[in-house]
Amino acid sequence: MLIDGHGRKVNYLRVSVTERCNFRCQYCMPEKPFSWVPKEKLLSFEDMFEFIKVGIDEGIEKVRLTGGEPLLRQGLDTFIKMISDYAPTLDLALTTNAFLLEESAQRLKDAGLKRVNISLDSLDAVVAHQIAQKDVLPKVLKGIAKADEVGLKIKINCVPMKDVNDDSLVEMLEFCKEKGYEIRFIEFMENSHANVKAGLTSADIQAIIRKKYDFKKGEREGNSPSQSYFLDDGYKFGIIEPHLDDFCSDCNRLRITAEGFLIPCLYFEDALSIADAIKAKDIKEASNILKKVLQNKPEKNKWGSEDNSDRAFYETGG
Ligand code: SAM
Ligand code: SF4
């Protein structure tokens, strides 16, 4: 079992397979990303798999593939199959913008993928274009429909921003309710790469929804970063509230970048690389580095403070 320096059980690994992306979401990336990791520095899927095996053997029970945009990386389905064959009961999920999902959903499902979280910030094509800085909505909706058709469990992620998509939130909620998807509104996390005037707080989001629907706060579910709320008819939606004081109290997550840096917290810069150890097939050393990073996992993020994270979400997988 993996326990961090604050006694929290860590059983969830988020794996960024690429930092590249076909969108330029204004909350995530500068219009011109300042650097791409050269291809030769990326961990191969074989090397990533070696590390994931170390994690699973030590107690990782959930793996999420993310990025950047993970569907841009060739061979993702083969990678998923490697992981799924090794640990068939693992909770294996993907976070994607869904632009390339229509053509890949069936292959991913057949390879062993169980769930997808999809970014969808507006159902208005003009607003979606403004956010992603590209005409994305028609293809994203087709990707979502295909994922549903092939039987992948779907959650929708939406980052509400003041005067950008705040008037789309109820429509988004209703779309997801009708389709049977859970929607999670994510409070905008300030970072030095984003071009956002203001994100909405959880209180702002709740106030907007309450204008049309009554709802009750649910219990926080296990280690989920999302606080659940229930409409009167039982439909559940979530809000991810990283600015709240107790957000990190049961954090169970660890991240690895496409280059092999292990990151203990989305907010922080501290990271150690497992790349050399894995490439040298030194599993013991990789396991030692994993434990060291866990010991240094900070107790809390600093999104409630005045500081601004330098960590780019497209590098770490959000
Ligand atoms: N490209 C994929 C996608 O967009 O779903 C996966 C990577 S993306 C970095 C993962 C998640 O991080 C997305 O749901 C996105 O909305 C969220 N995200 C990115 N930047 C964020 C920010 N500054 N604040 C809150 N959420 C953010
Ligand atoms: Fe790309 Fe996802 Fe970041 Fe948008 S949120 S720019 S889709 S990595």
mmCIF file with all atom_site columns, C-alpha atoms in Angstrom, residues 48-250:
data_model
loop_
_atom_site.group_PDB
_atom_site.id
_atom_site.type_symbol
_atom_site.label_atom_id
_atom_site.label_alt_id
_atom_site.label_comp_id
_atom_site.label_asym_id
_atom_site.label_entity_id
_atom_site.label_seq_id
_atom_site.pdbx_PDB_ins_code
_atom_site.Cartn_x
_atom_site.Cartn_y
_atom_site.Cartn_z
_atom_site.occupancy
_atom_site.B_iso_or_equiv
_atom_site.pdbx_formal_charge
_atom_site.auth_seq_id
_atom_site.auth_comp_id
_atom_site.auth_asym_id
_atom_site.auth_atom_id
_atom_site.pdbx_PDB_model_num
ATOM 1   C CA . MET A 1 48  ? 5.454   3.877  -19.053 1.00 0.00 ? 48  MET A CA 1
ATOM 2   C CA . PHE A 1 49  ? 3.897   0.462  -18.717 1.00 0.00 ? 49  PHE A CA 1
ATOM 3   C CA . GLU A 1 50  ? 6.920   -0.769 -16.710 1.00 0.00 ? 50  GLU A CA 1
ATOM 4   C CA . PHE A 1 51  ? 6.342   2.062  -14.254 1.00 0.00 ? 51  PHE A CA 1
ATOM 5   C CA . ILE A 1 52  ? 2.574   1.557  -14.137 1.00 0.00 ? 52  ILE A CA 1
ATOM 6   C CA . LYS A 1 53  ? 3.229   -2.083 -13.223 1.00 0.00 ? 53  LYS A CA 1
ATOM 7   C CA . VAL A 1 54  ? 5.411   -0.888 -10.321 1.00 0.00 ? 54  VAL A CA 1
ATOM 8   C CA . GLY A 1 55  ? 2.557   1.369  -9.217  1.00 0.00 ? 55  GLY A CA 1
ATOM 9   C CA . ILE A 1 56  ? -0.078  -1.369 -9.510  1.00 0.00 ? 56  ILE A CA 1
ATOM 10  C CA . ASP A 1 57  ? 2.101   -3.830 -7.622  1.00 0.00 ? 57  ASP A CA 1
ATOM 11  C CA . GLU A 1 58  ? 2.507   -1.234 -4.834  1.00 0.00 ? 58  GLU A CA 1
ATOM 12  C CA . GLY A 1 59  ? -1.217  -0.452 -4.546  1.00 0.00 ? 59  GLY A CA 1
ATOM 13  C CA . ILE A 1 60  ? -2.418  1.729  -7.433  1.00 0.00 ? 60  ILE A CA 1
ATOM 14  C CA . GLU A 1 61  ? -6.066  0.802  -8.154  1.00 0.00 ? 61  GLU A CA 1
ATOM 15  C CA . LYS A 1 62  ? -7.030  3.507  -10.620 1.00 0.00 ? 62  LYS A CA 1
ATOM 16  C CA . VAL A 1 63  ? -5.149  4.814  -13.661 1.00 0.00 ? 63  VAL A CA 1
ATOM 17  C CA . ARG A 1 64  ? -6.291  7.747  -15.775 1.00 0.00 ? 64  ARG A CA 1
ATOM 18  C CA . LEU A 1 65  ? -4.641  8.555  -19.107 1.00 0.00 ? 65  LEU A CA 1
ATOM 19  C CA . THR A 1 66  ? -4.580  12.233 -19.860 1.00 0.00 ? 66  THR A CA 1
ATOM 20  C CA . GLY A 1 67  ? -2.433  14.984 -21.389 1.00 0.00 ? 67  GLY A CA 1
ATOM 21  C CA . GLY A 1 68  ? -2.325  17.345 -23.375 1.00 0.00 ? 68  GLY A CA 1
ATOM 22  C CA . GLU A 1 69  ? -4.675  15.499 -25.620 1.00 0.00 ? 69  GLU A CA 1
ATOM 23  C CA . PRO A 1 70  ? -4.060  11.760 -25.156 1.00 0.00 ? 70  PRO A CA 1
ATOM 24  C CA . LEU A 1 71  ? -5.813  10.784 -28.394 1.00 0.00 ? 71  LEU A CA 1
ATOM 25  C CA . LEU A 1 72  ? -3.027  12.535 -30.332 1.00 0.00 ? 72  LEU A CA 1
ATOM 26  C CA . ARG A 1 73  ? -0.537  9.868  -29.286 1.00 0.00 ? 73  ARG A CA 1
ATOM 27  C CA . GLN A 1 74  ? -0.289  6.947  -31.706 1.00 0.00 ? 74  GLN A CA 1
ATOM 28  C CA . GLY A 1 75  ? -0.723  3.509  -30.195 1.00 0.00 ? 75  GLY A CA 1
ATOM 29  C CA . LEU A 1 76  ? -2.873  4.559  -27.243 1.00 0.00 ? 76  LEU A CA 1
ATOM 30  C CA . ASP A 1 77  ? -5.180  1.571  -27.726 1.00 0.00 ? 77  ASP A CA 1
ATOM 31  C CA . THR A 1 78  ? -2.238  -0.846 -27.594 1.00 0.00 ? 78  THR A CA 1
ATOM 32  C CA . PHE A 1 79  ? -1.025  0.870  -24.411 1.00 0.00 ? 79  PHE A CA 1
ATOM 33  C CA . ILE A 1 80  ? -4.492  0.537  -22.877 1.00 0.00 ? 80  ILE A CA 1
ATOM 34  C CA . LYS A 1 81  ? -4.549  -3.143 -23.751 1.00 0.00 ? 81  LYS A CA 1
ATOM 35  C CA . MET A 1 82  ? -1.135  -3.700 -22.115 1.00 0.00 ? 82  MET A CA 1
ATOM 36  C CA . ILE A 1 83  ? -2.415  -2.154 -18.879 1.00 0.00 ? 83  ILE A CA 1
ATOM 37  C CA . SER A 1 84  ? -5.792  -3.827 -19.010 1.00 0.00 ? 84  SER A CA 1
ATOM 38  C CA . ASP A 1 85  ? -4.319  -7.279 -19.670 1.00 0.00 ? 85  ASP A CA 1
ATOM 39  C CA . TYR A 1 86  ? -1.948  -6.825 -16.711 1.00 0.00 ? 86  TYR A CA 1
ATOM 40  C CA . ALA A 1 87  ? -4.685  -5.660 -14.325 1.00 0.00 ? 87  ALA A CA 1
ATOM 41  C CA . PRO A 1 88  ? -8.166  -6.459 -15.644 1.00 0.00 ? 88  PRO A CA 1
ATOM 42  C CA . THR A 1 89  ? -9.912  -5.132 -12.508 1.00 0.00 ? 89  THR A CA 1
ATOM 43  C CA . LEU A 1 90  ? -8.073  -1.783 -12.576 1.00 0.00 ? 90  LEU A CA 1
ATOM 44  C CA . ASP A 1 91  ? -10.295 1.284  -12.893 1.00 0.00 ? 91  ASP A CA 1
ATOM 45  C CA . LEU A 1 92  ? -8.884  2.435  -16.236 1.00 0.00 ? 92  LEU A CA 1
ATOM 46  C CA . ALA A 1 93  ? -10.096 5.806  -17.507 1.00 0.00 ? 93  ALA A CA 1
ATOM 47  C CA . LEU A 1 94  ? -9.245  8.499  -20.042 1.00 0.00 ? 94  LEU A CA 1
ATOM 48  C CA . THR A 1 95  ? -9.646  12.274 -20.001 1.00 0.00 ? 95  THR A CA 1
ATOM 49  C CA . THR A 1 96  ? -10.035 13.758 -23.469 1.00 0.00 ? 96  THR A CA 1
ATOM 50  C CA . ASN A 1 97  ? -11.386 16.716 -25.392 1.00 0.00 ? 97  ASN A CA 1
ATOM 51  C CA . ALA A 1 98  ? -13.196 14.132 -27.608 1.00 0.00 ? 98  ALA A CA 1
ATOM 52  C CA . PHE A 1 99  ? -12.197 15.779 -30.904 1.00 0.00 ? 99  PHE A CA 1
ATOM 53  C CA . LEU A 1 100 ? -10.745 12.461 -32.143 1.00 0.00 ? 100 LEU A CA 1
ATOM 54  C CA . LEU A 1 101 ? -13.046 10.184 -30.167 1.00 0.00 ? 101 LEU A CA 1
ATOM 55  C CA . GLU A 1 102 ? -15.588 9.338  -32.853 1.00 0.00 ? 102 GLU A CA 1
ATOM 56  C CA . GLU A 1 103 ? -12.978 7.399  -34.813 1.00 0.00 ? 103 GLU A CA 1
ATOM 57  C CA . SER A 1 104 ? -11.225 5.839  -31.798 1.00 0.00 ? 104 SER A CA 1
ATOM 58  C CA . ALA A 1 105 ? -13.928 5.061  -29.196 1.00 0.00 ? 105 ALA A CA 1
ATOM 59  C CA . GLN A 1 106 ? -14.607 1.486  -30.319 1.00 0.00 ? 106 GLN A CA 1
ATOM 60  C CA . ARG A 1 107 ? -10.890 0.580  -30.443 1.00 0.00 ? 107 ARG A CA 1
ATOM 61  C CA . LEU A 1 108 ? -10.315 2.075  -26.975 1.00 0.00 ? 108 LEU A CA 1
ATOM 62  C CA . LYS A 1 109 ? -13.282 0.212  -25.514 1.00 0.00 ? 109 LYS A CA 1
ATOM 63  C CA . ASP A 1 110 ? -12.157 -3.057 -27.122 1.00 0.00 ? 110 ASP A CA 1
ATOM 64  C CA . ALA A 1 111 ? -8.673  -2.507 -25.678 1.00 0.00 ? 111 ALA A CA 1
ATOM 65  C CA . GLY A 1 112 ? -10.095 -2.377 -22.140 1.00 0.00 ? 112 GLY A CA 1
ATOM 66  C CA . LEU A 1 113 ? -10.909 1.279  -21.458 1.00 0.00 ? 113 LEU A CA 1
ATOM 67  C CA . LYS A 1 114 ? -13.818 1.612  -19.025 1.00 0.00 ? 114 LYS A CA 1
ATOM 68  C CA . ARG A 1 115 ? -14.597 5.297  -18.638 1.00 0.00 ? 115 ARG A CA 1
ATOM 69  C CA . VAL A 1 116 ? -14.044 8.678  -20.283 1.00 0.00 ? 116 VAL A CA 1
ATOM 70  C CA . ASN A 1 117 ? -14.151 12.163 -18.839 1.00 0.00 ? 117 ASN A CA 1
ATOM 71  C CA . ILE A 1 118 ? -14.748 14.658 -21.611 1.00 0.00 ? 118 ILE A CA 1
ATOM 72  C CA . SER A 1 119 ? -14.120 18.399 -21.593 1.00 0.00 ? 119 SER A CA 1
ATOM 73  C CA . LEU A 1 120 ? -17.127 20.324 -22.846 1.00 0.00 ? 120 LEU A CA 1
ATOM 74  C CA . ASP A 1 121 ? -17.326 23.962 -21.841 1.00 0.00 ? 121 ASP A CA 1
ATOM 75  C CA . SER A 1 122 ? -20.311 25.145 -23.854 1.00 0.00 ? 122 SER A CA 1
ATOM 76  C CA . LEU A 1 123 ? -23.014 23.874 -26.197 1.00 0.00 ? 123 LEU A CA 1
ATOM 77  C CA . ASP A 1 124 ? -22.841 27.133 -28.113 1.00 0.00 ? 124 ASP A CA 1
ATOM 78  C CA . ALA A 1 125 ? -20.481 26.592 -31.056 1.00 0.00 ? 125 ALA A CA 1
ATOM 79  C CA . VAL A 1 126 ? -19.277 30.203 -31.001 1.00 0.00 ? 126 VAL A CA 1
ATOM 80  C CA . VAL A 1 127 ? -18.483 30.121 -27.292 1.00 0.00 ? 127 VAL A CA 1
ATOM 81  C CA . ALA A 1 128 ? -16.830 26.706 -27.588 1.00 0.00 ? 128 ALA A CA 1
ATOM 82  C CA . HIS A 1 129 ? -14.733 28.111 -30.449 1.00 0.00 ? 129 HIS A CA 1
ATOM 83  C CA . GLN A 1 130 ? -13.784 31.138 -28.369 1.00 0.00 ? 130 GLN A CA 1
ATOM 84  C CA . ILE A 1 131 ? -12.640 28.903 -25.477 1.00 0.00 ? 131 ILE A CA 1
ATOM 85  C CA . ALA A 1 132 ? -10.746 26.254 -27.480 1.00 0.00 ? 132 ALA A CA 1
ATOM 86  C CA . GLN A 1 133 ? -9.657  28.772 -30.139 1.00 0.00 ? 133 GLN A CA 1
ATOM 87  C CA . LYS A 1 134 ? -10.860 26.413 -32.832 1.00 0.00 ? 134 LYS A CA 1
ATOM 88  C CA . ASP A 1 135 ? -14.204 25.273 -34.256 1.00 0.00 ? 135 ASP A CA 1
ATOM 89  C CA . VAL A 1 136 ? -14.566 22.181 -32.078 1.00 0.00 ? 136 VAL A CA 1
ATOM 90  C CA . LEU A 1 137 ? -18.159 21.617 -31.047 1.00 0.00 ? 137 LEU A CA 1
ATOM 91  C CA . PRO A 1 138 ? -19.569 19.464 -33.906 1.00 0.00 ? 138 PRO A CA 1
ATOM 92  C CA . LYS A 1 139 ? -16.729 16.950 -33.729 1.00 0.00 ? 139 LYS A CA 1
ATOM 93  C CA . VAL A 1 140 ? -16.734 16.896 -29.931 1.00 0.00 ? 140 VAL A CA 1
ATOM 94  C CA . LEU A 1 141 ? -20.465 16.121 -29.845 1.00 0.00 ? 141 LEU A CA 1
ATOM 95  C CA . LYS A 1 142 ? -19.972 13.303 -32.357 1.00 0.00 ? 142 LYS A CA 1
ATOM 96  C CA . GLY A 1 143 ? -17.147 11.949 -30.206 1.00 0.00 ? 143 GLY A CA 1
ATOM 97  C CA . ILE A 1 144 ? -19.346 11.974 -27.115 1.00 0.00 ? 144 ILE A CA 1
ATOM 98  C CA . ALA A 1 145 ? -22.193 10.234 -28.955 1.00 0.00 ? 145 ALA A CA 1
ATOM 99  C CA . LYS A 1 146 ? -19.849 7.521  -30.232 1.00 0.00 ? 146 LYS A CA 1
ATOM 100 C CA . ALA A 1 147 ? -18.344 6.902  -26.795 1.00 0.00 ? 147 ALA A CA 1
ATOM 101 C CA . ASP A 1 148 ? -21.858 6.500  -25.452 1.00 0.00 ? 148 ASP A CA 1
ATOM 102 C CA . GLU A 1 149 ? -22.832 4.169  -28.292 1.00 0.00 ? 149 GLU A CA 1
ATOM 103 C CA . VAL A 1 150 ? -19.877 1.819  -27.672 1.00 0.00 ? 150 VAL A CA 1
ATOM 104 C CA . GLY A 1 151 ? -20.680 1.644  -23.951 1.00 0.00 ? 151 GLY A CA 1
ATOM 105 C CA . LEU A 1 152 ? -18.009 3.821  -22.335 1.00 0.00 ? 152 LEU A CA 1
ATOM 106 C CA . LYS A 1 153 ? -19.184 5.441  -19.099 1.00 0.00 ? 153 LYS A CA 1
ATOM 107 C CA . ILE A 1 154 ? -19.127 9.216  -19.603 1.00 0.00 ? 154 ILE A CA 1
ATOM 108 C CA . LYS A 1 155 ? -18.563 12.188 -17.337 1.00 0.00 ? 155 LYS A CA 1
ATOM 109 C CA . ILE A 1 156 ? -18.413 15.736 -18.642 1.00 0.00 ? 156 ILE A CA 1
ATOM 110 C CA . ASN A 1 157 ? -15.970 18.349 -17.315 1.00 0.00 ? 157 ASN A CA 1
ATOM 111 C CA . CYS A 1 158 ? -16.749 22.044 -17.669 1.00 0.00 ? 158 CYS A CA 1
ATOM 112 C CA . VAL A 1 159 ? -14.686 25.025 -16.491 1.00 0.00 ? 159 VAL A CA 1
ATOM 113 C CA . PRO A 1 160 ? -17.074 27.971 -15.880 1.00 0.00 ? 160 PRO A CA 1
ATOM 114 C CA . MET A 1 161 ? -15.641 31.410 -16.629 1.00 0.00 ? 161 MET A CA 1
ATOM 115 C CA . LYS A 1 162 ? -17.188 34.771 -15.948 1.00 0.00 ? 162 LYS A CA 1
ATOM 116 C CA . ASP A 1 163 ? -18.665 36.449 -19.046 1.00 0.00 ? 163 ASP A CA 1
ATOM 117 C CA . VAL A 1 164 ? -17.493 33.550 -21.225 1.00 0.00 ? 164 VAL A CA 1
ATOM 118 C CA . ASN A 1 165 ? -19.670 30.473 -20.620 1.00 0.00 ? 165 ASN A CA 1
ATOM 119 C CA . ASP A 1 166 ? -21.494 31.363 -17.399 1.00 0.00 ? 166 ASP A CA 1
ATOM 120 C CA . ASP A 1 167 ? -24.803 31.656 -19.233 1.00 0.00 ? 167 ASP A CA 1
ATOM 121 C CA . SER A 1 168 ? -24.380 28.118 -20.681 1.00 0.00 ? 168 SER A CA 1
ATOM 122 C CA . LEU A 1 169 ? -24.183 26.245 -17.379 1.00 0.00 ? 169 LEU A CA 1
ATOM 123 C CA . VAL A 1 170 ? -27.857 25.374 -16.960 1.00 0.00 ? 170 VAL A CA 1
ATOM 124 C CA . GLU A 1 171 ? -28.082 24.254 -20.582 1.00 0.00 ? 171 GLU A CA 1
ATOM 125 C CA . MET A 1 172 ? -24.993 22.080 -20.052 1.00 0.00 ? 172 MET A CA 1
ATOM 126 C CA . LEU A 1 173 ? -26.515 20.561 -16.918 1.00 0.00 ? 173 LEU A CA 1
ATOM 127 C CA . GLU A 1 174 ? -29.769 19.813 -18.737 1.00 0.00 ? 174 GLU A CA 1
ATOM 128 C CA . PHE A 1 175 ? -27.946 18.272 -21.713 1.00 0.00 ? 175 PHE A CA 1
ATOM 129 C CA . CYS A 1 176 ? -26.001 15.938 -19.416 1.00 0.00 ? 176 CYS A CA 1
ATOM 130 C CA . LYS A 1 177 ? -29.073 15.087 -17.334 1.00 0.00 ? 177 LYS A CA 1
ATOM 131 C CA . GLU A 1 178 ? -31.010 14.135 -20.439 1.00 0.00 ? 178 GLU A CA 1
ATOM 132 C CA . LYS A 1 179 ? -28.177 11.974 -21.751 1.00 0.00 ? 179 LYS A CA 1
ATOM 133 C CA . GLY A 1 180 ? -27.500 10.364 -18.363 1.00 0.00 ? 180 GLY A CA 1
ATOM 134 C CA . TYR A 1 181 ? -23.969 11.762 -17.976 1.00 0.00 ? 181 TYR A CA 1
ATOM 135 C CA . GLU A 1 182 ? -22.677 13.252 -14.752 1.00 0.00 ? 182 GLU A CA 1
ATOM 136 C CA . ILE A 1 183 ? -21.422 16.799 -15.238 1.00 0.00 ? 183 ILE A CA 1
ATOM 137 C CA . ARG A 1 184 ? -18.655 18.203 -13.058 1.00 0.00 ? 184 ARG A CA 1
ATOM 138 C CA . PHE A 1 185 ? -18.034 21.920 -13.004 1.00 0.00 ? 185 PHE A CA 1
ATOM 139 C CA . ILE A 1 186 ? -14.375 22.597 -12.220 1.00 0.00 ? 186 ILE A CA 1
ATOM 140 C CA . GLU A 1 187 ? -13.418 25.828 -10.507 1.00 0.00 ? 187 GLU A CA 1
ATOM 141 C CA . PHE A 1 188 ? -10.847 27.566 -12.692 1.00 0.00 ? 188 PHE A CA 1
ATOM 142 C CA . MET A 1 189 ? -7.400  26.997 -11.174 1.00 0.00 ? 189 MET A CA 1
ATOM 143 C CA . GLU A 1 190 ? -5.259  30.066 -11.667 1.00 0.00 ? 190 GLU A CA 1
ATOM 144 C CA . ASN A 1 191 ? -1.967  29.469 -13.433 1.00 0.00 ? 191 ASN A CA 1
ATOM 145 C CA . SER A 1 192 ? 0.487   31.668 -15.218 1.00 0.00 ? 192 SER A CA 1
ATOM 146 C CA . HIS A 1 193 ? -0.305  30.171 -18.659 1.00 0.00 ? 193 HIS A CA 1
ATOM 147 C CA . ALA A 1 194 ? -4.031  30.839 -18.687 1.00 0.00 ? 194 ALA A CA 1
ATOM 148 C CA . ASN A 1 195 ? -5.744  33.757 -20.343 1.00 0.00 ? 195 ASN A CA 1
ATOM 149 C CA . VAL A 1 196 ? -8.855  34.018 -18.171 1.00 0.00 ? 196 VAL A CA 1
ATOM 150 C CA . LYS A 1 197 ? -10.142 37.146 -16.447 1.00 0.00 ? 197 LYS A CA 1
ATOM 151 C CA . ALA A 1 198 ? -12.067 35.269 -13.765 1.00 0.00 ? 198 ALA A CA 1
ATOM 152 C CA . GLY A 1 199 ? -13.282 31.775 -13.096 1.00 0.00 ? 199 GLY A CA 1
ATOM 153 C CA . LEU A 1 200 ? -16.513 31.139 -11.227 1.00 0.00 ? 200 LEU A CA 1
ATOM 154 C CA . THR A 1 201 ? -16.337 29.895 -7.665  1.00 0.00 ? 201 THR A CA 1
ATOM 155 C CA . SER A 1 202 ? -18.432 26.986 -6.468  1.00 0.00 ? 202 SER A CA 1
ATOM 156 C CA . ALA A 1 203 ? -20.784 29.504 -4.817  1.00 0.00 ? 203 ALA A CA 1
ATOM 157 C CA . ASP A 1 204 ? -21.188 31.384 -8.136  1.00 0.00 ? 204 ASP A CA 1
ATOM 158 C CA . ILE A 1 205 ? -21.930 28.133 -9.985  1.00 0.00 ? 205 ILE A CA 1
ATOM 159 C CA . GLN A 1 206 ? -24.475 27.058 -7.381  1.00 0.00 ? 206 GLN A CA 1
ATOM 160 C CA . ALA A 1 207 ? -26.195 30.456 -7.522  1.00 0.00 ? 207 ALA A CA 1
ATOM 161 C CA . ILE A 1 208 ? -26.596 30.186 -11.297 1.00 0.00 ? 208 ILE A CA 1
ATOM 162 C CA . ILE A 1 209 ? -28.077 26.683 -11.112 1.00 0.00 ? 209 ILE A CA 1
ATOM 163 C CA . ARG A 1 210 ? -30.335 27.568 -8.182  1.00 0.00 ? 210 ARG A CA 1
ATOM 164 C CA . LYS A 1 211 ? -32.080 30.194 -10.294 1.00 0.00 ? 211 LYS A CA 1
ATOM 165 C CA . LYS A 1 212 ? -33.753 27.290 -12.102 1.00 0.00 ? 212 LYS A CA 1
ATOM 166 C CA . TYR A 1 213 ? -33.301 24.181 -9.923  1.00 0.00 ? 213 TYR A CA 1
ATOM 167 C CA . ASP A 1 214 ? -33.376 23.368 -6.246  1.00 0.00 ? 214 ASP A CA 1
ATOM 168 C CA . PHE A 1 215 ? -30.650 20.975 -5.140  1.00 0.00 ? 215 PHE A CA 1
ATOM 169 C CA . LYS A 1 216 ? -29.033 19.514 -2.038  1.00 0.00 ? 216 LYS A CA 1
ATOM 170 C CA . LYS A 1 217 ? -25.405 18.941 -1.170  1.00 0.00 ? 217 LYS A CA 1
ATOM 171 C CA . GLY A 1 218 ? -24.454 15.248 -0.957  1.00 0.00 ? 218 GLY A CA 1
ATOM 172 C CA . GLU A 1 219 ? -21.765 13.507 1.039   1.00 0.00 ? 219 GLU A CA 1
ATOM 173 C CA . ARG A 1 220 ? -18.239 13.764 -0.355  1.00 0.00 ? 220 ARG A CA 1
ATOM 174 C CA . GLU A 1 221 ? -17.719 10.372 -2.060  1.00 0.00 ? 221 GLU A CA 1
ATOM 175 C CA . GLY A 1 222 ? -14.542 8.603  -1.002  1.00 0.00 ? 222 GLY A CA 1
ATOM 176 C CA . ASN A 1 223 ? -11.508 10.320 -2.467  1.00 0.00 ? 223 ASN A CA 1
ATOM 177 C CA . SER A 1 224 ? -13.352 11.981 -5.316  1.00 0.00 ? 224 SER A CA 1
ATOM 178 C CA . PRO A 1 225 ? -12.209 15.569 -5.859  1.00 0.00 ? 225 PRO A CA 1
ATOM 179 C CA . SER A 1 226 ? -15.796 16.377 -6.809  1.00 0.00 ? 226 SER A CA 1
ATOM 180 C CA . GLN A 1 227 ? -18.426 17.502 -4.310  1.00 0.00 ? 227 GLN A CA 1
ATOM 181 C CA . SER A 1 228 ? -21.785 15.993 -5.300  1.00 0.00 ? 228 SER A CA 1
ATOM 182 C CA . TYR A 1 229 ? -25.068 17.883 -5.457  1.00 0.00 ? 229 TYR A CA 1
ATOM 183 C CA . PHE A 1 230 ? -28.502 16.345 -6.122  1.00 0.00 ? 230 PHE A CA 1
ATOM 184 C CA . LEU A 1 231 ? -31.414 17.906 -7.949  1.00 0.00 ? 231 LEU A CA 1
ATOM 185 C CA . ASP A 1 232 ? -34.865 17.090 -6.542  1.00 0.00 ? 232 ASP A CA 1
ATOM 186 C CA . ASP A 1 233 ? -35.334 14.351 -9.134  1.00 0.00 ? 233 ASP A CA 1
ATOM 187 C CA . GLY A 1 234 ? -32.118 12.640 -7.951  1.00 0.00 ? 234 GLY A CA 1
ATOM 188 C CA . TYR A 1 235 ? -29.841 13.753 -10.823 1.00 0.00 ? 235 TYR A CA 1
ATOM 189 C CA . LYS A 1 236 ? -26.290 14.137 -9.502  1.00 0.00 ? 236 LYS A CA 1
ATOM 190 C CA . PHE A 1 237 ? -23.866 16.821 -10.634 1.00 0.00 ? 237 PHE A CA 1
ATOM 191 C CA . GLY A 1 238 ? -20.501 17.703 -9.159  1.00 0.00 ? 238 GLY A CA 1
ATOM 192 C CA . ILE A 1 239 ? -18.362 20.732 -8.457  1.00 0.00 ? 239 ILE A CA 1
ATOM 193 C CA . ILE A 1 240 ? -14.600 20.429 -8.095  1.00 0.00 ? 240 ILE A CA 1
ATOM 194 C CA . GLU A 1 241 ? -13.668 22.999 -5.474  1.00 0.00 ? 241 GLU A CA 1
ATOM 195 C CA . PRO A 1 242 ? -9.861  23.129 -5.143  1.00 0.00 ? 242 PRO A CA 1
ATOM 196 C CA . HIS A 1 243 ? -10.000 26.549 -3.471  1.00 0.00 ? 243 HIS A CA 1
ATOM 197 C CA . LEU A 1 244 ? -11.755 25.072 -0.427  1.00 0.00 ? 244 LEU A CA 1
ATOM 198 C CA . ASP A 1 245 ? -9.662  24.473 2.640   1.00 0.00 ? 245 ASP A CA 1
ATOM 199 C CA . ASP A 1 246 ? -10.395 20.748 3.029   1.00 0.00 ? 246 ASP A CA 1
ATOM 200 C CA . PHE A 1 247 ? -10.037 19.871 -0.687  1.00 0.00 ? 247 PHE A CA 1
ATOM 201 C CA . CYS A 1 248 ? -6.697  18.080 -0.167  1.00 0.00 ? 248 CYS A CA 1
ATOM 202 C CA . SER A 1 249 ? -7.518  16.267 3.062   1.00 0.00 ? 249 SER A CA 1
ATOM 203 C CA . ASP A 1 250 ? -8.054  12.895 1.381   1.00 0.00 ? 250 ASP A CA 1
#
